[in-house]
Structures are given as structure tokens and as C-alpha cells.
């Protein structure tokens, strides 16, 4: 018999919570959920009345310590699946899913670090699972997060990140389209200079996780290696074909 994580099953949406104007968190209860590692994702499958099916991947944003599975979905205007998940689905509805999937892009507190996290937009989702796990496990590992968002209003998980910032968790933001008055963070796309200023040095041998739109992931992955970071410790996950 195929392992449970490879078979389709139905989770129940128990809560939906808007986060930014274009994102929503879905909280699911999945029968016999065997747990996940921070950074893993699930595959979600929608079936239309005529039998047409569409399948997409969504990272698990909740910590392994949480009993509910949280998915953070960004609405793409012309998308097939994401507008349904952000606009239509309601508490009480079922959602067909398979997982958890993916072992490479995952972190457990016992692996240590230091941890270098770089995300663009909804790419924060799997990294949020790591940050929440870091907190829940009371890990002493130093963590630095660089998060690129279009504007202040579009910073995903902004309030929770503000609450979580601590001596062991340093958060840096860059806003690529607009900045509020008095903004002291970065205001451009992530580049090598920014990474030099923000990242741990290669000598500190950080474990890096980079996630978001393909162009961001490629730029950051390449820059980290050029800066001298160990390529085997730079892990990347691409969410989609276009930039944000
Ligand atoms: C491993 C993995 C984990 C993922 N985790 C998340 C997550 O946690 N949250 C989340 O919101 N999404 C996540 N994604 C992206 C998600 O799987 C879908 O690609 C996304 O929701 C778009 O699906 P759609 O059906 O709405 O759009 P589609 O109908 O597939 O595409 C509509 C249009 O948007 C473009 N497009 C497709 N994907 C993206 C994208 N990601 N960014 C920008 N433009 C795009 C297409 O080229 C097309 O023009 C993940 C992807 C992968 C591979």
C-alpha cells in the first residue's frame, strides 16, 4: 500500500483568515495527519463538476508542533486555483490534498545553523514554518530573515513577525514598489550588496533557505554562492514563473 502521504485525502477547512490584501491563510484539520517537517508542502487538487482537475502545491506555513495545517495562499488575478482558495472556500468545506511532500527544503531545530532565510512574497510560507518551529522548540540557533515585499501593506505575517523578532531572530525587510513615510528598511530588489550587509558570512557556514518567485530565487541563490557560501548549504524553492 502507498504511504499515507502519497494518497489523496480530504482535509476540512476549519478557519480562513485574511492576511494581506492579496493573501489568505487556510487552516485545515487533516484526519490522521502524521505531522510534517518545517519547509515541506502539500499538493492540493480541485475537481470541477465536469470532472476537470487542477493540482497545485502549497507550502505548510504552520509549525510541526501545530495540530492544524496552515496554508498561506496568494491570489493571482488570472490564476486557476488560487482565486478559488482565497475567495470561495469556506470553513466546513473539504479540500483534497496529498502530503507532506519534499525532504530537501526542510529544517529541524536539531540541525542547527545559523539559519539564513530569504523570501519574496508568499515565499515566506515555508520559512514561517521554520521560524515558528524555531520558537516552539526554543532553539538557540541564530536566524536572520530577509523578506522582500511589494509594499508595507503586503508584508505577509507582518504582525506575527514583529512579535517573534528576538535576539535569536533578526528580521530585515525590503519593499520593492512603495515605502511608507519614514521607512528605514531597504527599498529595492534583493542584490548582492544587500546580501553582503544582511547575511551571515561564509565563514559562519550558515544553512540558507531561499524561497519565492523564480527570478528572486535565482538571483539570491547565485549571489550567495558568488559571495562564497557553500552551494550544498544553499537550498532553494521556486514558487512560480513570474517576478513580483
Ligand atoms: C513547492 C511549491 C510550493 C508553493 N507554495 C505556495 C504557497 O505557500 N503559497 C502560494 O500562494 N503559492 C505557492 N506555490 C505556487 C502555487 O503552487 C501556484 O503556482 C499558485 O497558487 C498559482 O496557481 P494558480 O492556479 O492560481 O495560477 P495559474 O493558473 O497556474 O497561473 C496563472 C498565471 O500566473 C502565473 N503564475 C503561476 N504561478 C505563479 C506564481 N507563483 N507567482 C507569480 N505568477 C505565477 C502563470 O504564469 C499564469 O500567467 C507553490 C509552488 C510550489 C512549486
PDB file of C-alpha atoms and ligand atoms in Angstrom:
ATOM      1  CA  UNK A   1       0.000   0.000   0.000  1.00  0.00           C
ATOM      2  CA  UNK A   2       1.278   3.512  -0.820  1.00  0.00           C
ATOM      3  CA  UNK A   3       2.338   5.580   2.214  1.00  0.00           C
ATOM      4  CA  UNK A   4      -0.466   7.754   3.573  1.00  0.00           C
ATOM      5  CA  UNK A   5       1.308  10.949   2.498  1.00  0.00           C
ATOM      6  CA  UNK A   6       1.185   9.867  -1.176  1.00  0.00           C
ATOM      7  CA  UNK A   7      -2.527   9.164  -1.242  1.00  0.00           C
ATOM      8  CA  UNK A   8      -5.198  11.832  -1.705  1.00  0.00           C
ATOM      9  CA  UNK A   9      -7.338  12.603   1.321  1.00  0.00           C
ATOM     10  CA  UNK A  10      -9.754  15.321   2.322  1.00  0.00           C
ATOM     11  CA  UNK A  11      -8.861  17.906   4.938  1.00  0.00           C
ATOM     12  CA  UNK A  12     -11.534  20.111   6.487  1.00  0.00           C
ATOM     13  CA  UNK A  13     -11.122  23.873   6.337  1.00  0.00           C
ATOM     14  CA  UNK A  14     -11.802  24.945   9.922  1.00  0.00           C
ATOM     15  CA  UNK A  15     -10.886  28.623   9.616  1.00  0.00           C
ATOM     16  CA  UNK A  16      -9.894  31.162   6.966  1.00  0.00           C
ATOM     17  CA  UNK A  17      -8.064  34.356   7.867  1.00  0.00           C
ATOM     18  CA  UNK A  18      -7.161  37.216   5.512  1.00  0.00           C
ATOM     19  CA  UNK A  19      -3.580  38.347   5.999  1.00  0.00           C
ATOM     20  CA  UNK A  20      -2.670  40.974   3.387  1.00  0.00           C
ATOM     21  CA  UNK A  21      -4.983  42.345   0.651  1.00  0.00           C
ATOM     22  CA  UNK A  22      -3.903  39.503  -1.654  1.00  0.00           C
ATOM     23  CA  UNK A  23      -3.317  36.618   0.729  1.00  0.00           C
ATOM     24  CA  UNK A  24      -5.354  34.396   2.973  1.00  0.00           C
ATOM     25  CA  UNK A  25      -4.469  31.674   5.449  1.00  0.00           C
ATOM     26  CA  UNK A  26      -6.476  28.453   5.353  1.00  0.00           C
ATOM     27  CA  UNK A  27      -6.415  26.338   8.499  1.00  0.00           C
ATOM     28  CA  UNK A  28      -7.104  22.661   7.927  1.00  0.00           C
ATOM     29  CA  UNK A  29      -7.772  19.666  10.053  1.00  0.00           C
ATOM     30  CA  UNK A  30      -6.494  16.599   8.248  1.00  0.00           C
ATOM     31  CA  UNK A  31      -7.606  13.184   9.528  1.00  0.00           C
ATOM     32  CA  UNK A  32      -4.660  11.033  10.665  1.00  0.00           C
ATOM     33  CA  UNK A  33      -2.184  13.824   9.852  1.00  0.00           C
ATOM     34  CA  UNK A  34       1.182  12.267  10.681  1.00  0.00           C
ATOM     35  CA  UNK A  35       2.973  15.586  11.049  1.00  0.00           C
ATOM     36  CA  UNK A  36       5.437  17.366   8.803  1.00  0.00           C
ATOM     37  CA  UNK A  37       8.891  18.932   8.778  1.00  0.00           C
ATOM     38  CA  UNK A  38       9.135  22.718   8.565  1.00  0.00           C
ATOM     39  CA  UNK A  39       9.548  23.625   4.882  1.00  0.00           C
ATOM     40  CA  UNK A  40       7.512  20.791   3.369  1.00  0.00           C
ATOM     41  CA  UNK A  41       4.433  21.332   1.186  1.00  0.00           C
ATOM     42  CA  UNK A  42       1.210  19.619   0.218  1.00  0.00           C
ATOM     43  CA  UNK A  43      -0.337  19.098  -3.189  1.00  0.00           C
ATOM     44  CA  UNK A  44      -3.900  20.378  -3.438  1.00  0.00           C
ATOM     45  CA  UNK A  45      -6.366  19.084  -6.031  1.00  0.00           C
ATOM     46  CA  UNK A  46      -9.596  20.730  -7.143  1.00  0.00           C
ATOM     47  CA  UNK A  47     -12.198  18.844  -9.169  1.00  0.00           C
ATOM     48  CA  UNK A  48     -14.888  20.636 -11.196  1.00  0.00           C
ATOM     49  CA  UNK A  49     -18.382  19.243 -11.662  1.00  0.00           C
ATOM     50  CA  UNK A  50     -17.468  18.033 -15.151  1.00  0.00           C
ATOM     51  CA  UNK A  51     -14.519  16.095 -13.699  1.00  0.00           C
ATOM     52  CA  UNK A  52     -11.803  18.580 -14.773  1.00  0.00           C
ATOM     53  CA  UNK A  53      -8.990  18.607 -12.230  1.00  0.00           C
ATOM     54  CA  UNK A  54      -6.303  21.163 -11.363  1.00  0.00           C
ATOM     55  CA  UNK A  55      -3.425  20.476  -8.983  1.00  0.00           C
ATOM     56  CA  UNK A  56      -1.050  22.939  -7.284  1.00  0.00           C
ATOM     57  CA  UNK A  57       1.496  22.862  -4.459  1.00  0.00           C
ATOM     58  CA  UNK A  58       1.193  24.927  -1.268  1.00  0.00           C
ATOM     59  CA  UNK A  59       3.786  25.118   1.457  1.00  0.00           C
ATOM     60  CA  UNK A  60       2.799  24.349   5.005  1.00  0.00           C
ATOM     61  CA  UNK A  61       3.179  27.580   6.982  1.00  0.00           C
ATOM     62  CA  UNK A  62       2.343  26.095  10.385  1.00  0.00           C
ATOM     63  CA  UNK A  63       4.991  24.675  12.688  1.00  0.00           C
ATOM     64  CA  UNK A  64       5.299  20.904  13.035  1.00  0.00           C
ATOM     65  CA  UNK A  65       4.175  21.469  16.632  1.00  0.00           C
ATOM     66  CA  UNK A  66       0.750  22.740  15.470  1.00  0.00           C
ATOM     67  CA  UNK A  67      -2.177  20.334  15.183  1.00  0.00           C
ATOM     68  CA  UNK A  68      -3.781  22.352  12.351  1.00  0.00           C
ATOM     69  CA  UNK A  69      -2.196  22.638   8.924  1.00  0.00           C
ATOM     70  CA  UNK A  70      -1.966  26.247   7.739  1.00  0.00           C
ATOM     71  CA  UNK A  71      -1.632  27.137   4.059  1.00  0.00           C
ATOM     72  CA  UNK A  72      -0.934  30.734   3.035  1.00  0.00           C
ATOM     73  CA  UNK A  73      -2.337  31.397  -0.419  1.00  0.00           C
ATOM     74  CA  UNK A  74      -1.561  34.411  -2.579  1.00  0.00           C
ATOM     75  CA  UNK A  75      -4.295  35.336  -5.038  1.00  0.00           C
ATOM     76  CA  UNK A  76      -3.125  35.530  -8.653  1.00  0.00           C
ATOM     77  CA  UNK A  77      -5.643  37.577 -10.637  1.00  0.00           C
ATOM     78  CA  UNK A  78      -5.686  35.269 -13.658  1.00  0.00           C
ATOM     79  CA  UNK A  79      -4.943  32.104 -11.728  1.00  0.00           C
ATOM     80  CA  UNK A  80      -6.970  28.939 -11.958  1.00  0.00           C
ATOM     81  CA  UNK A  81      -6.640  27.640  -8.397  1.00  0.00           C
ATOM     82  CA  UNK A  82      -5.523  30.454  -6.069  1.00  0.00           C
ATOM     83  CA  UNK A  83      -8.639  32.699  -6.516  1.00  0.00           C
ATOM     84  CA  UNK A  84     -10.821  29.738  -5.515  1.00  0.00           C
ATOM     85  CA  UNK A  85      -8.745  29.166  -2.379  1.00  0.00           C
ATOM     86  CA  UNK A  86      -8.708  32.850  -1.370  1.00  0.00           C
ATOM     87  CA  UNK A  87     -12.261  33.850  -2.375  1.00  0.00           C
ATOM     88  CA  UNK A  88     -14.544  30.829  -2.476  1.00  0.00           C
ATOM     89  CA  UNK A  89     -13.547  28.227   0.063  1.00  0.00           C
ATOM     90  CA  UNK A  90     -15.326  28.445   3.439  1.00  0.00           C
ATOM     91  CA  UNK A  91     -14.971  26.869   6.886  1.00  0.00           C
ATOM     92  CA  UNK A  92     -16.655  23.479   6.761  1.00  0.00           C
ATOM     93  CA  UNK A  93     -15.566  22.829   3.163  1.00  0.00           C
ATOM     94  CA  UNK A  94     -13.345  19.884   2.314  1.00  0.00           C
ATOM     95  CA  UNK A  95     -10.061  20.274   0.442  1.00  0.00           C
ATOM     96  CA  UNK A  96      -8.422  17.343  -1.291  1.00  0.00           C
ATOM     97  CA  UNK A  97      -4.711  17.134  -0.574  1.00  0.00           C
ATOM     98  CA  UNK A  98      -1.692  14.876  -0.563  1.00  0.00           C
ATOM     99  CA  UNK A  99       1.437  15.147   1.541  1.00  0.00           C
ATOM    100  CA  UNK A 100       3.527  16.253   3.281  1.00  0.00           C
ATOM    101  CA  UNK A 101       5.901  16.345   0.324  1.00  0.00           C
ATOM    102  CA  UNK A 102       9.578  17.321  -0.013  1.00  0.00           C
ATOM    103  CA  UNK A 103      12.524  16.437   2.181  1.00  0.00           C
ATOM    104  CA  UNK A 104      15.319  18.635   0.830  1.00  0.00           C
ATOM    105  CA  UNK A 105      13.788  22.029   1.570  1.00  0.00           C
ATOM    106  CA  UNK A 106      13.159  21.365   5.251  1.00  0.00           C
ATOM    107  CA  UNK A 107      14.712  22.253   8.570  1.00  0.00           C
ATOM    108  CA  UNK A 108      14.618  20.736  12.028  1.00  0.00           C
ATOM    109  CA  UNK A 109      15.875  22.580  15.083  1.00  0.00           C
ATOM    110  CA  UNK A 110      18.311  19.732  15.792  1.00  0.00           C
ATOM    111  CA  UNK A 111      20.161  20.553  12.525  1.00  0.00           C
ATOM    112  CA  UNK A 112      21.252  23.912  13.941  1.00  0.00           C
ATOM    113  CA  UNK A 113      22.509  26.685  11.686  1.00  0.00           C
ATOM    114  CA  UNK A 114      22.994  29.585  11.755  1.00  0.00           C
ATOM    115  CA  UNK A 115      19.901  29.891   9.599  1.00  0.00           C
ATOM    116  CA  UNK A 116      19.752  32.332   6.703  1.00  0.00           C
ATOM    117  CA  UNK A 117      16.227  32.769   5.355  1.00  0.00           C
ATOM    118  CA  UNK A 118      15.422  34.807   2.248  1.00  0.00           C
ATOM    119  CA  UNK A 119      11.886  35.103   0.879  1.00  0.00           C
ATOM    120  CA  UNK A 120       9.922  37.009  -1.702  1.00  0.00           C
ATOM    121  CA  UNK A 121       6.172  37.476  -1.129  1.00  0.00           C
ATOM    122  CA  UNK A 122       4.357  34.218  -0.404  1.00  0.00           C
ATOM    123  CA  UNK A 123       7.761  32.501  -0.352  1.00  0.00           C
ATOM    124  CA  UNK A 124       7.647  33.344   3.344  1.00  0.00           C
ATOM    125  CA  UNK A 125       5.188  30.435   3.886  1.00  0.00           C
ATOM    126  CA  UNK A 126       7.658  27.530   4.334  1.00  0.00           C
ATOM    127  CA  UNK A 127      10.144  29.827   6.088  1.00  0.00           C
ATOM    128  CA  UNK A 128       7.404  30.835   8.524  1.00  0.00           C
ATOM    129  CA  UNK A 129       7.038  27.168   9.432  1.00  0.00           C
ATOM    130  CA  UNK A 130      10.782  27.156  10.222  1.00  0.00           C
ATOM    131  CA  UNK A 131      10.566  30.382  12.251  1.00  0.00           C
ATOM    132  CA  UNK A 132       7.571  29.098  14.208  1.00  0.00           C
ATOM    133  CA  UNK A 133       9.326  25.767  14.749  1.00  0.00           C
ATOM    134  CA  UNK A 134      12.449  27.640  15.903  1.00  0.00           C
ATOM    135  CA  UNK A 135      10.324  29.416  18.513  1.00  0.00           C
ATOM    136  CA  UNK A 136       8.304  26.367  19.577  1.00  0.00           C
ATOM    137  CA  UNK A 137      11.461  24.285  20.004  1.00  0.00           C
ATOM    138  CA  UNK A 138      13.152  27.158  21.882  1.00  0.00           C
ATOM    139  CA  UNK A 139      16.086  26.737  19.529  1.00  0.00           C
ATOM    140  CA  UNK A 140      19.221  28.770  20.326  1.00  0.00           C
ATOM    141  CA  UNK A 141      20.192  28.795  16.620  1.00  0.00           C
ATOM    142  CA  UNK A 142      20.661  32.369  15.332  1.00  0.00           C
ATOM    143  CA  UNK A 143      18.225  33.126  12.490  1.00  0.00           C
ATOM    144  CA  UNK A 144      18.217  36.002  10.017  1.00  0.00           C
ATOM    145  CA  UNK A 145      15.260  36.611   7.714  1.00  0.00           C
ATOM    146  CA  UNK A 146      15.318  38.912   4.697  1.00  0.00           C
ATOM    147  CA  UNK A 147      11.810  39.381   3.331  1.00  0.00           C
ATOM    148  CA  UNK A 148      11.040  41.167   0.065  1.00  0.00           C
ATOM    149  CA  UNK A 149       7.502  42.537  -0.317  1.00  0.00           C
ATOM    150  CA  UNK A 150       5.937  44.995  -2.732  1.00  0.00           C
ATOM    151  CA  UNK A 151       4.759  47.425  -0.055  1.00  0.00           C
ATOM    152  CA  UNK A 152       4.333  47.685   3.713  1.00  0.00           C
ATOM    153  CA  UNK A 153       0.676  46.573   3.456  1.00  0.00           C
ATOM    154  CA  UNK A 154       1.774  43.496   1.529  1.00  0.00           C
ATOM    155  CA  UNK A 155       4.218  42.202   4.136  1.00  0.00           C
ATOM    156  CA  UNK A 156       2.826  38.751   4.846  1.00  0.00           C
ATOM    157  CA  UNK A 157       2.660  37.720   8.534  1.00  0.00           C
ATOM    158  CA  UNK A 158       3.885  41.245   9.433  1.00  0.00           C
ATOM    159  CA  UNK A 159       2.426  41.459  12.933  1.00  0.00           C
ATOM    160  CA  UNK A 160       3.445  37.963  13.931  1.00  0.00           C
ATOM    161  CA  UNK A 161       6.961  38.542  12.614  1.00  0.00           C
ATOM    162  CA  UNK A 162       7.181  41.740  14.672  1.00  0.00           C
ATOM    163  CA  UNK A 163       6.151  39.747  17.755  1.00  0.00           C
ATOM    164  CA  UNK A 164       8.607  36.940  17.018  1.00  0.00           C
ATOM    165  CA  UNK A 165      11.647  39.152  16.422  1.00  0.00           C
ATOM    166  CA  UNK A 166      14.114  38.404  19.202  1.00  0.00           C
ATOM    167  CA  UNK A 167      17.780  38.193  19.949  1.00  0.00           C
ATOM    168  CA  UNK A 168      17.971  34.921  18.033  1.00  0.00           C
ATOM    169  CA  UNK A 169      15.680  36.120  15.186  1.00  0.00           C
ATOM    170  CA  UNK A 170      16.691  39.187  13.204  1.00  0.00           C
ATOM    171  CA  UNK A 171      14.269  40.395  10.530  1.00  0.00           C
ATOM    172  CA  UNK A 172      15.121  42.711   7.635  1.00  0.00           C
ATOM    173  CA  UNK A 173      12.572  43.967   5.114  1.00  0.00           C
ATOM    174  CA  UNK A 174      12.886  45.328   1.628  1.00  0.00           C
ATOM    175  CA  UNK A 175       9.943  46.969  -0.151  1.00  0.00           C
ATOM    176  CA  UNK A 176      10.172  46.920  -3.944  1.00  0.00           C
ATOM    177  CA  UNK A 177       7.272  49.121  -5.089  1.00  0.00           C
ATOM    178  CA  UNK A 178       6.349  51.659  -2.405  1.00  0.00           C
ATOM    179  CA  UNK A 179       7.526  52.624   1.055  1.00  0.00           C
ATOM    180  CA  UNK A 180       5.641  54.374   3.867  1.00  0.00           C
ATOM    181  CA  UNK A 181       6.880  57.766   5.130  1.00  0.00           C
ATOM    182  CA  UNK A 182       9.956  57.407   7.322  1.00  0.00           C
ATOM    183  CA  UNK A 183      10.730  53.869   6.095  1.00  0.00           C
ATOM    184  CA  UNK A 184      14.155  52.790   7.333  1.00  0.00           C
ATOM    185  CA  UNK A 185      14.432  49.400   5.632  1.00  0.00           C
ATOM    186  CA  UNK A 186      15.630  48.640   2.110  1.00  0.00           C
ATOM    187  CA  UNK A 187      13.604  49.848  -0.882  1.00  0.00           C
ATOM    188  CA  UNK A 188      14.880  47.816  -3.820  1.00  0.00           C
ATOM    189  CA  UNK A 189      15.042  44.268  -5.124  1.00  0.00           C
ATOM    190  CA  UNK A 190      17.465  41.979  -3.315  1.00  0.00           C
ATOM    191  CA  UNK A 191      21.007  42.245  -4.680  1.00  0.00           C
ATOM    192  CA  UNK A 192      24.496  41.106  -3.756  1.00  0.00           C
ATOM    193  CA  UNK A 193      25.213  44.263  -1.776  1.00  0.00           C
ATOM    194  CA  UNK A 194      22.122  43.719   0.374  1.00  0.00           C
ATOM    195  CA  UNK A 195      23.081  40.109   0.995  1.00  0.00           C
ATOM    196  CA  UNK A 196      26.602  41.155   1.997  1.00  0.00           C
ATOM    197  CA  UNK A 197      25.135  43.536   4.565  1.00  0.00           C
ATOM    198  CA  UNK A 198      22.438  41.222   5.865  1.00  0.00           C
ATOM    199  CA  UNK A 199      23.711  37.657   5.588  1.00  0.00           C
ATOM    200  CA  UNK A 200      25.959  35.678   7.895  1.00  0.00           C
ATOM    201  CA  UNK A 201      29.479  35.499   6.455  1.00  0.00           C
ATOM    202  CA  UNK A 202      30.506  32.334   4.587  1.00  0.00           C
ATOM    203  CA  UNK A 203      32.933  31.629   7.467  1.00  0.00           C
ATOM    204  CA  UNK A 204      29.932  31.270   9.787  1.00  0.00           C
ATOM    205  CA  UNK A 205      28.806  28.427   7.498  1.00  0.00           C
ATOM    206  CA  UNK A 206      25.082  29.257   7.521  1.00  0.00           C
ATOM    207  CA  UNK A 207      22.364  26.982   6.238  1.00  0.00           C
ATOM    208  CA  UNK A 208      20.390  29.063   3.698  1.00  0.00           C
ATOM    209  CA  UNK A 209      16.791  28.632   2.549  1.00  0.00           C
ATOM    210  CA  UNK A 210      15.608  30.824  -0.317  1.00  0.00           C
ATOM    211  CA  UNK A 211      12.001  30.784  -1.488  1.00  0.00           C
ATOM    212  CA  UNK A 212       9.761  32.833  -3.767  1.00  0.00           C
ATOM    213  CA  UNK A 213       9.274  33.760  -7.427  1.00  0.00           C
ATOM    214  CA  UNK A 214      11.810  32.156  -9.772  1.00  0.00           C
ATOM    215  CA  UNK A 215      13.802  35.338 -10.621  1.00  0.00           C
ATOM    216  CA  UNK A 216      14.300  36.198  -6.943  1.00  0.00           C
ATOM    217  CA  UNK A 217      15.367  32.660  -6.086  1.00  0.00           C
ATOM    218  CA  UNK A 218      17.836  32.545  -8.970  1.00  0.00           C
ATOM    219  CA  UNK A 219      19.340  35.956  -8.162  1.00  0.00           C
ATOM    220  CA  UNK A 220      19.744  35.187  -4.473  1.00  0.00           C
ATOM    221  CA  UNK A 221      20.982  31.622  -4.957  1.00  0.00           C
ATOM    222  CA  UNK A 222      23.621  32.744  -7.459  1.00  0.00           C
ATOM    223  CA  UNK A 223      24.683  35.742  -5.357  1.00  0.00           C
ATOM    224  CA  UNK A 224      25.127  33.650  -2.204  1.00  0.00           C
ATOM    225  CA  UNK A 225      27.374  31.195  -3.999  1.00  0.00           C
ATOM    226  CA  UNK A 226      29.353  34.065  -5.596  1.00  0.00           C
ATOM    227  CA  UNK A 227      29.808  35.556  -2.136  1.00  0.00           C
ATOM    228  CA  UNK A 228      31.476  32.319  -1.095  1.00  0.00           C
ATOM    229  CA  UNK A 229      28.667  30.384   0.581  1.00  0.00           C
ATOM    230  CA  UNK A 230      28.779  26.595   0.368  1.00  0.00           C
ATOM    231  CA  UNK A 231      26.398  25.629  -2.511  1.00  0.00           C
ATOM    232  CA  UNK A 232      25.425  22.427  -0.708  1.00  0.00           C
ATOM    233  CA  UNK A 233      24.071  24.590   2.138  1.00  0.00           C
ATOM    234  CA  UNK A 234      22.009  26.897  -0.091  1.00  0.00           C
ATOM    235  CA  UNK A 235      18.562  25.355  -0.544  1.00  0.00           C
ATOM    236  CA  UNK A 236      16.035  26.899  -2.897  1.00  0.00           C
ATOM    237  CA  UNK A 237      12.350  26.526  -3.724  1.00  0.00           C
ATOM    238  CA  UNK A 238      10.718  28.226  -6.723  1.00  0.00           C
ATOM    239  CA  UNK A 239       7.056  29.128  -6.470  1.00  0.00           C
ATOM    240  CA  UNK A 240       6.270  30.294  -9.955  1.00  0.00           C
ATOM    241  CA  UNK A 241       7.430  31.573 -13.288  1.00  0.00           C
ATOM    242  CA  UNK A 242       6.997  35.325 -12.882  1.00  0.00           C
ATOM    243  CA  UNK A 243       8.561  38.036 -10.702  1.00  0.00           C
ATOM    244  CA  UNK A 244       6.797  40.076  -8.028  1.00  0.00           C
TER     245      UNK A 244
HETATM  246  C1  LIG B   1       6.741  23.658  -3.893  1.00  0.00           C
HETATM  247  C2  LIG B   1       5.782  24.819  -4.119  1.00  0.00           C
HETATM  248  C3  LIG B   1       5.210  25.432  -3.015  1.00  0.00           C
HETATM  249  C4  LIG B   1       4.320  26.511  -3.205  1.00  0.00           C
HETATM  250  N1  LIG B   1       3.789  27.119  -2.102  1.00  0.00           N
HETATM  251  C5  LIG B   1       2.942  28.167  -2.260  1.00  0.00           C
HETATM  252  C6  LIG B   1       2.398  28.844  -1.120  1.00  0.00           C
HETATM  253  O1  LIG B   1       2.698  28.508   0.033  1.00  0.00           O
HETATM  254  N2  LIG B   1       1.545  29.883  -1.340  1.00  0.00           N
HETATM  255  C7  LIG B   1       1.207  30.296  -2.604  1.00  0.00           C
HETATM  256  O2  LIG B   1       0.406  31.239  -2.740  1.00  0.00           O
HETATM  257  N3  LIG B   1       1.706  29.681  -3.699  1.00  0.00           N
HETATM  258  C8  LIG B   1       2.554  28.621  -3.560  1.00  0.00           C
HETATM  259  N4  LIG B   1       3.069  27.986  -4.672  1.00  0.00           N
HETATM  260  C9  LIG B   1       2.575  28.388  -6.004  1.00  0.00           C
HETATM  261  C10 LIG B   1       1.272  27.614  -6.309  1.00  0.00           C
HETATM  262  O3  LIG B   1       1.563  26.236  -6.472  1.00  0.00           O
HETATM  263  C11 LIG B   1       0.579  28.067  -7.603  1.00  0.00           C
HETATM  264  O4  LIG B   1       1.519  28.067  -8.649  1.00  0.00           O
HETATM  265  C12 LIG B   1      -0.034  29.441  -7.479  1.00  0.00           C
HETATM  266  O5  LIG B   1      -1.000  29.484  -6.428  1.00  0.00           O
HETATM  267  C13 LIG B   1      -0.688  29.864  -8.800  1.00  0.00           C
HETATM  268  O6  LIG B   1      -1.685  28.936  -9.137  1.00  0.00           O
HETATM  269  P1  LIG B   1      -2.980  29.391  -9.954  1.00  0.00           P
HETATM  270  O7  LIG B   1      -3.682  28.141 -10.394  1.00  0.00           O
HETATM  271  O8  LIG B   1      -3.772  30.405  -9.202  1.00  0.00           O
HETATM  272  O9  LIG B   1      -2.372  30.154 -11.203  1.00  0.00           O
HETATM  273  P2  LIG B   1      -2.110  29.532 -12.676  1.00  0.00           P
HETATM  274  O10 LIG B   1      -3.447  29.339 -13.340  1.00  0.00           O
HETATM  275  O11 LIG B   1      -1.214  28.360 -12.543  1.00  0.00           O
HETATM  276  O12 LIG B   1      -1.289  30.710 -13.334  1.00  0.00           O
HETATM  277  C14 LIG B   1      -1.875  31.970 -13.621  1.00  0.00           C
HETATM  278  C15 LIG B   1      -0.837  32.945 -14.112  1.00  0.00           C
HETATM  279  O13 LIG B   1       0.094  33.257 -13.089  1.00  0.00           O
HETATM  280  C16 LIG B   1       1.422  32.863 -13.449  1.00  0.00           C
HETATM  281  N5  LIG B   1       1.938  32.215 -12.239  1.00  0.00           N
HETATM  282  C17 LIG B   1       1.814  30.924 -11.863  1.00  0.00           C
HETATM  283  N6  LIG B   1       2.358  30.726 -10.645  1.00  0.00           N
HETATM  284  C18 LIG B   1       2.816  31.921 -10.232  1.00  0.00           C
HETATM  285  C19 LIG B   1       3.445  32.377  -9.048  1.00  0.00           C
HETATM  286  N7  LIG B   1       3.686  31.563  -8.022  1.00  0.00           N
HETATM  287  N8  LIG B   1       3.775  33.695  -8.960  1.00  0.00           N
HETATM  288  C20 LIG B   1       3.504  34.541  -9.965  1.00  0.00           C
HETATM  289  N9  LIG B   1       2.903  34.168 -11.111  1.00  0.00           N
HETATM  290  C21 LIG B   1       2.573  32.880 -11.252  1.00  0.00           C
HETATM  291  C22 LIG B   1       1.282  31.957 -14.607  1.00  0.00           C
HETATM  292  O14 LIG B   1       2.386  32.073 -15.485  1.00  0.00           O
HETATM  293  C23 LIG B   1      -0.003  32.470 -15.257  1.00  0.00           C
HETATM  294  O15 LIG B   1       0.254  33.593 -16.062  1.00  0.00           O
HETATM  295  C24 LIG B   1       3.983  26.945  -4.512  1.00  0.00           C
HETATM  296  C25 LIG B   1       4.572  26.310  -5.619  1.00  0.00           C
HETATM  297  C26 LIG B   1       5.465  25.270  -5.432  1.00  0.00           C
HETATM  298  C27 LIG B   1       6.086  24.618  -6.640  1.00  0.00           C
END
